Amino acid sequence: MRLPATLPAHLRRTVHRVGRVIIDGVLPPRCLTCGVAVDEPDALCAICWNAMTFFAAPCCAVCGLPFAHPMGEGAVCGACAGQKPHWDRARAVMRYDKHSRGLVLSLKHGDRTHLACSLGRWMRRAGSEILDGADLLVPVPLHWTRLFARRYNQAALLAHAIRAAGGPPVAPDWLVRRRRTPSQGRLGPLARSRNVRGAFTLRQGRNIAGKRLVIIDDVMTTGATAEECARVLRRAGAGWVGVLTLARAVRAGS
Ligand SMILES: [Zn+2]
Ligand SMILES: [Zn+2]
């Protein structure tokens, strides 16, 4: 709301407060996904909440993939046992599927940046194991041409929301995307990993030697992007690298 600059400060505050009450009264809070009226702002309705698959223990100690049965302290999944990733630990809030897709897409394309506040709180909670003791959050960067078109980077938005929820500080531009990569949408795991190879670099003059860093992104699909970012951070001397995403795709059977 724009008020005349001549209005005394206490009056401006009152007008803002009244305006707020009116807006809240006229527009009841809506479910973040389907838009039905809900009791609290920035929440999901019961149906959407129940449809989401939130990751929880028991899970792989390295990548956080949920196990169907308790496997004992420190147990790792087949993929992590087979090939050690460049990052040390990864966690995600929820499974990336047809129910959570709407949430992710509206953050990416819908200009619903207020969504990020709630999602950041969820990520702070789900990622507490890797956020506690971390020095910096490093959002996966967009190429500047894409940033220009979209006006914001959803990964950076989530990182700032995690920080606002009590997480570590954000290093928003430390990781740079030096070339524009074709959309990963239809690519398989191998093609994705080739697609992002060499796409990232650490901004000159940034010192991450020995630091504990957490890569932040909205979705982890094959993990190629996170893996490449972690490789770059590791090579630049990072002491420990975690990955925290809002959603993560889980292949059938894994
Ligand atoms: Zn809903
Ligand atoms: Zn694993």
XYZ file of N, CA and C and ligand atoms in Angstrom, residues 60 62-65 76-77 80, ligand 2:
25
model
N 18.459 -44.292 4.469
C 19.886 -44.438 4.172
C 20.652 -43.315 4.875
N 23.402 -42.026 4.203
C 24.084 -41.113 3.286
C 23.081 -40.257 2.500
N 22.171 -40.884 1.757
C 21.312 -40.101 0.853
C 19.912 -39.855 1.393
N 19.547 -40.499 2.483
C 18.233 -40.243 3.072
C 17.092 -41.012 2.441
N 17.399 -41.898 1.507
C 16.356 -42.699 0.874
C 15.659 -43.556 1.938
N 23.301 -48.042 4.794
C 23.224 -47.270 3.553
C 22.515 -48.088 2.476
N 21.915 -47.362 1.501
C 21.177 -48.023 0.428
C 22.158 -48.614 -0.585
N 24.254 -45.990 -2.699
C 25.338 -45.329 -1.964
C 26.467 -46.292 -1.633
Zn 21.632 -43.899 -0.145
